[in-house]
Short mmCIF file of C-alpha atoms in Angstrom, two decimals:
data_model
loop_
_atom_site.label_atom_id
_atom_site.label_comp_id
_atom_site.label_asym_id
_atom_site.label_seq_id
_atom_site.Cartn_x
_atom_site.Cartn_y
_atom_site.Cartn_z
CA MET X 265 0.00 0.00 0.00
CA THR X 266 1.03 3.64 -0.43
CA PHE X 267 0.80 6.00 2.53
CA GLY X 268 -1.31 9.12 2.22
CA LYS X 269 -0.25 12.38 3.80
CA ASN X 270 -2.54 11.92 6.76
CA SER X 271 -1.65 8.35 7.65
CA LEU X 272 -0.56 8.01 11.30
CA ASN X 273 1.78 5.16 10.37
CA VAL X 274 3.91 7.56 8.34
CA ILE X 275 5.45 9.08 11.47
CA ALA X 276 7.07 5.85 12.63
CA ALA X 277 8.10 5.01 9.07
CA LEU X 278 9.78 8.38 8.55
CA LYS X 279 11.77 7.95 11.77
CA ALA X 280 13.02 4.57 10.61
CA VAL X 281 13.92 5.94 7.18
CA ALA X 282 15.82 8.87 8.66
CA MET X 283 17.88 6.56 10.88
CA MET X 284 18.65 4.20 8.02
CA LEU X 285 19.68 6.99 5.66
CA ALA X 286 21.85 8.65 8.20
CA SER X 287 23.61 5.41 8.97
CA LEU X 288 24.57 5.03 5.32
CA SER X 289 25.41 8.64 4.63
CA ILE X 290 28.69 10.52 4.43
CA MET X 291 28.20 13.89 6.08
CA ALA X 292 30.50 16.31 4.26
CA PRO X 293 31.79 18.83 6.80
CA VAL X 294 31.63 22.58 6.49
CA SER X 295 34.82 24.10 7.84
CA PRO X 296 33.98 26.05 11.02
CA MET X 297 35.82 29.33 11.66
CA ALA X 298 37.37 29.59 15.12
CA PRO X 299 36.48 32.70 17.15
CA THR X 300 38.79 35.61 16.43
CA SER X 301 39.79 38.63 18.42
CA PRO X 302 39.48 42.02 16.69
CA THR X 303 42.65 43.16 18.41
CA SER X 304 44.81 40.12 17.77
CA SER X 305 46.33 39.55 14.34
CA THR X 306 47.95 36.36 15.65
CA SER X 307 44.58 34.94 16.64
CA SER X 308 43.15 35.86 13.24
CA THR X 309 46.02 34.15 11.44
CA SER X 310 45.61 31.02 13.56
CA SER X 311 41.91 30.93 12.70
CA LEU X 312 42.67 31.14 9.00
CA HIS X 313 45.16 28.30 9.29
CA ALA X 314 42.59 26.18 11.14
CA ALA X 315 40.00 26.85 8.44
CA ASP X 316 42.50 25.87 5.73
CA ALA X 317 43.28 22.64 7.56
CA ASN X 318 39.56 21.81 7.83
CA ASP X 319 39.06 22.55 4.14
CA ALA X 320 41.91 20.19 3.29
CA LEU X 321 40.41 17.47 5.50
CA LEU X 322 37.01 18.01 3.90
CA LYS X 323 38.38 17.56 0.39
CA ASN X 324 40.41 14.50 1.38
CA VAL X 325 37.54 12.70 3.11
CA MET X 326 34.99 13.61 0.45
CA ALA X 327 37.24 12.45 -2.37
CA ARG X 328 37.69 9.06 -0.75
CA LEU X 329 34.03 8.58 0.03
CA ALA X 330 32.82 9.84 -3.34
CA SER X 331 34.90 7.14 -5.01
CA VAL X 332 32.84 4.42 -3.30
CA LYS X 333 30.21 3.26 -5.80
CA SER X 334 28.84 0.45 -3.65
CA ALA X 335 29.19 -0.58 -0.02
CA LYS X 336 28.06 -3.36 2.30
CA ALA X 337 28.33 -3.40 6.08
CA ASP X 338 27.14 -5.50 9.01
CA PHE X 339 25.46 -3.37 11.65
CA VAL X 340 24.37 -3.50 15.28
CA GLU X 341 21.96 -0.76 16.27
CA LYS X 342 20.98 0.27 19.78
CA ARG X 343 18.04 2.61 20.28
CA PHE X 344 17.80 4.45 23.57
CA VAL X 345 14.19 5.37 24.25
CA LYS X 346 13.12 7.25 27.38
CA LEU X 347 10.21 4.90 28.00
CA LEU X 348 12.43 1.78 27.99
CA ASN X 349 14.69 0.64 30.82
CA ALA X 350 17.21 -0.89 28.42
CA PRO X 351 18.22 -0.10 24.81
CA ALA X 352 16.42 -1.94 22.02
CA GLU X 353 18.97 -3.78 19.89
CA SER X 354 18.78 -4.97 16.29
CA SER X 355 21.31 -6.22 13.74
CA GLY X 356 21.61 -6.94 10.05
CA VAL X 357 23.18 -5.68 6.83
CA LEU X 358 23.34 -2.26 5.16
CA ILE X 359 23.80 -1.95 1.39
CA TYR X 360 24.37 1.13 -0.79
CA THR X 361 24.53 1.22 -4.59
CA ALA X 362 25.30 4.47 -6.40
CA PRO X 363 23.67 6.78 -7.15
CA ASP X 364 20.41 6.49 -5.21
CA ARG X 365 19.68 3.04 -3.77
CA PHE X 366 19.88 2.25 -0.02
CA GLU X 367 18.83 -0.97 1.67
CA LYS X 368 18.66 -1.89 5.34
CA HIS X 369 18.09 -5.60 5.94
CA THR X 370 17.36 -6.23 9.61
CA LYS X 371 17.79 -9.88 10.55
CA LYS X 372 17.35 -9.78 14.35
CA PRO X 373 15.16 -9.66 16.35
CA LEU X 374 12.67 -9.65 13.43
CA GLU X 375 13.41 -9.78 9.73
CA GLU X 376 12.58 -6.56 7.91
CA ARG X 377 13.75 -4.81 4.75
CA MET X 378 13.76 -1.10 4.01
CA THR X 379 14.70 0.14 0.55
CA VAL X 380 15.08 3.71 -0.69
CA GLU X 381 15.31 4.10 -4.46
CA ARG X 382 14.63 7.18 -6.56
CA ASP X 383 11.49 8.80 -5.09
CA MET X 384 10.14 5.81 -3.18
CA VAL X 385 10.70 4.17 0.21
CA THR X 386 9.58 0.55 0.47
CA LEU X 387 9.13 -1.16 3.85
CA ASP X 388 8.86 -4.96 3.89
CA ASN X 389 7.84 -6.85 7.02
CA VAL X 390 9.06 -10.32 6.03
CA ALA X 391 7.51 -12.12 8.99
CA ARG X 392 4.04 -10.63 8.43
CA LYS X 393 4.35 -10.58 4.63
CA LYS X 394 3.31 -6.93 4.46
CA GLN X 395 4.69 -4.15 2.27
CA GLN X 396 4.23 -0.41 2.60
CA GLN X 397 5.47 2.46 0.42
CA ILE X 398 6.11 6.16 0.95
CA PHE X 399 6.37 8.65 -1.92
CA ILE X 400 9.25 10.87 -0.81
CA PRO X 401 8.21 14.18 -2.53
CA GLN X 402 5.01 14.20 -0.45
CA PHE X 403 7.11 14.91 2.64
CA PRO X 404 9.47 17.91 2.29
CA ALA X 405 11.51 17.10 5.40
CA LEU X 406 12.10 13.52 4.29
CA ALA X 407 12.93 14.68 0.75
CA ALA X 408 15.57 17.06 2.13
CA ILE X 409 17.15 14.26 4.18
CA VAL X 410 17.20 11.87 1.24
CA ASP X 411 18.72 14.50 -1.06
CA ALA X 412 21.37 15.24 1.55
CA MET X 413 22.32 11.60 1.93
CA ARG X 414 22.58 11.12 -1.81
CA GLY X 415 24.56 14.33 -2.14
CA ALA X 416 26.96 13.16 0.55
CA LEU X 417 27.52 9.73 -0.96
CA SER X 418 28.13 11.28 -4.37
CA GLY X 419 30.44 13.94 -2.92
CA ASN X 420 28.04 16.80 -3.68
CA LEU X 421 29.10 19.28 -0.99
CA PRO X 422 26.97 22.27 -2.17
CA GLN X 423 23.83 20.16 -1.86
CA LEU X 424 24.73 19.27 1.72
CA GLN X 425 25.52 22.83 2.68
CA GLN X 426 22.03 23.90 1.64
CA ALA X 427 20.47 21.67 4.30
CA PHE X 428 22.97 21.25 7.14
CA SER X 429 25.44 23.01 9.39
CA ILE X 430 28.37 20.61 9.49
CA ALA X 431 31.69 20.43 11.34
CA VAL X 432 34.67 18.09 11.04
CA SER X 433 37.42 16.98 13.41
CA GLY X 434 40.24 14.43 13.41
CA ASN X 435 42.29 13.52 10.35
CA ALA X 436 41.90 11.71 7.04
CA THR X 437 42.38 8.26 8.54
CA ARG X 438 40.20 8.75 11.64
CA TRP X 439 37.58 11.47 11.40
CA LYS X 440 34.37 12.65 13.02
CA LEU X 441 31.57 14.70 11.48
CA HIS X 442 28.84 16.62 13.28
CA LEU X 443 25.63 17.43 11.41
CA VAL X 444 22.83 19.80 12.44
CA PRO X 445 19.77 20.38 10.20
CA LEU X 446 19.20 23.98 9.11
CA GLU X 447 15.50 23.62 8.33
CA ALA X 448 13.11 23.84 11.28
CA SER X 449 11.00 21.00 9.87
CA GLN X 450 14.01 18.66 10.08
CA TYR X 451 15.40 20.04 13.34
CA ALA X 452 12.02 19.37 14.96
CA TYR X 453 12.87 15.67 14.69
CA ILE X 454 16.67 15.34 14.36
CA HIS X 455 18.71 17.51 16.72
CA ALA X 456 22.14 16.34 15.53
CA VAL X 457 24.04 13.44 13.99
CA ASP X 458 27.59 12.36 14.85
CA VAL X 459 29.39 10.23 12.27
CA THR X 460 32.80 8.62 12.77
CA GLY X 461 34.87 6.77 10.21
CA ARG X 462 38.22 5.44 9.12
CA ASP X 463 39.51 6.32 5.65
CA ASP X 464 36.56 5.67 3.28
CA PHE X 465 34.42 3.66 5.73
CA ILE X 466 31.86 4.79 8.32
CA ASP X 467 32.11 2.66 11.45
CA ALA X 468 29.65 4.41 13.79
CA ILE X 469 26.80 6.88 13.71
CA GLU X 470 24.80 8.35 16.56
CA ILE X 471 21.50 10.14 15.96
CA PHE X 472 20.21 12.55 18.60
CA GLN X 473 16.49 13.15 18.27
CA SER X 474 14.93 16.37 19.46
CA ASP X 475 12.63 14.45 21.82
CA GLY X 476 15.63 13.13 23.76
CA ASP X 477 15.76 9.64 22.25
CA ARG X 478 18.87 8.54 20.36
CA SER X 479 20.26 5.65 18.36
CA LEU X 480 23.79 4.33 18.03
CA MET X 481 24.72 2.16 15.06
CA SER X 482 28.10 0.43 14.86
CA MET X 483 29.28 -1.03 11.56
CA THR X 484 31.95 -3.40 10.28
CA ARG X 485 32.82 -4.25 6.70
CA ALA X 486 30.71 -7.15 5.47
CA ALA X 487 32.15 -10.10 3.59
CA PRO X 488 31.83 -9.70 -0.22
#
């Protein structure tokens, strides 16, 4: 079935899609300028050097990640929900194929598949043999997130900068990216995303929701 705009089930589906997309995405960092003192030329020079270093790191990381045309990773995800005493854990496989296909195959505790391709999100509950679909353009916030993820994976920095405030730290072999949505419609759900990686591979992502809940997904390279 295809969700309509007023379907209550869309809310939970959009949350799941956002988490899946973020876990696959490469968040290209915008180089933050360090605070400068109007009376200190030394401080100003140091800030410029820091910005140059961040720009160099940005280009290095983006070049490596943009060269990845397909990727497969095993994941373990823990979701920390205020109403639960312990985190909810799931595991499975993540798959990306350039330019616009994402798949999250959850194997435990229940088998589910989530696929994002072109303008459609497909949710398959294998155990219950049910399928649901969401037309992405009907939901501006979701469309912005999907476009950002695709822009990141393809190395399209300008597209990312239109939607997010992004910072980078670390170095080319071990880096961390911090992403904050610029649009109020996105920020109302996702407060921030922290992504860590090594070289051209993301090994962890933590999503902080605006309601206080969060998810932490750890990834390892899957066997071919």
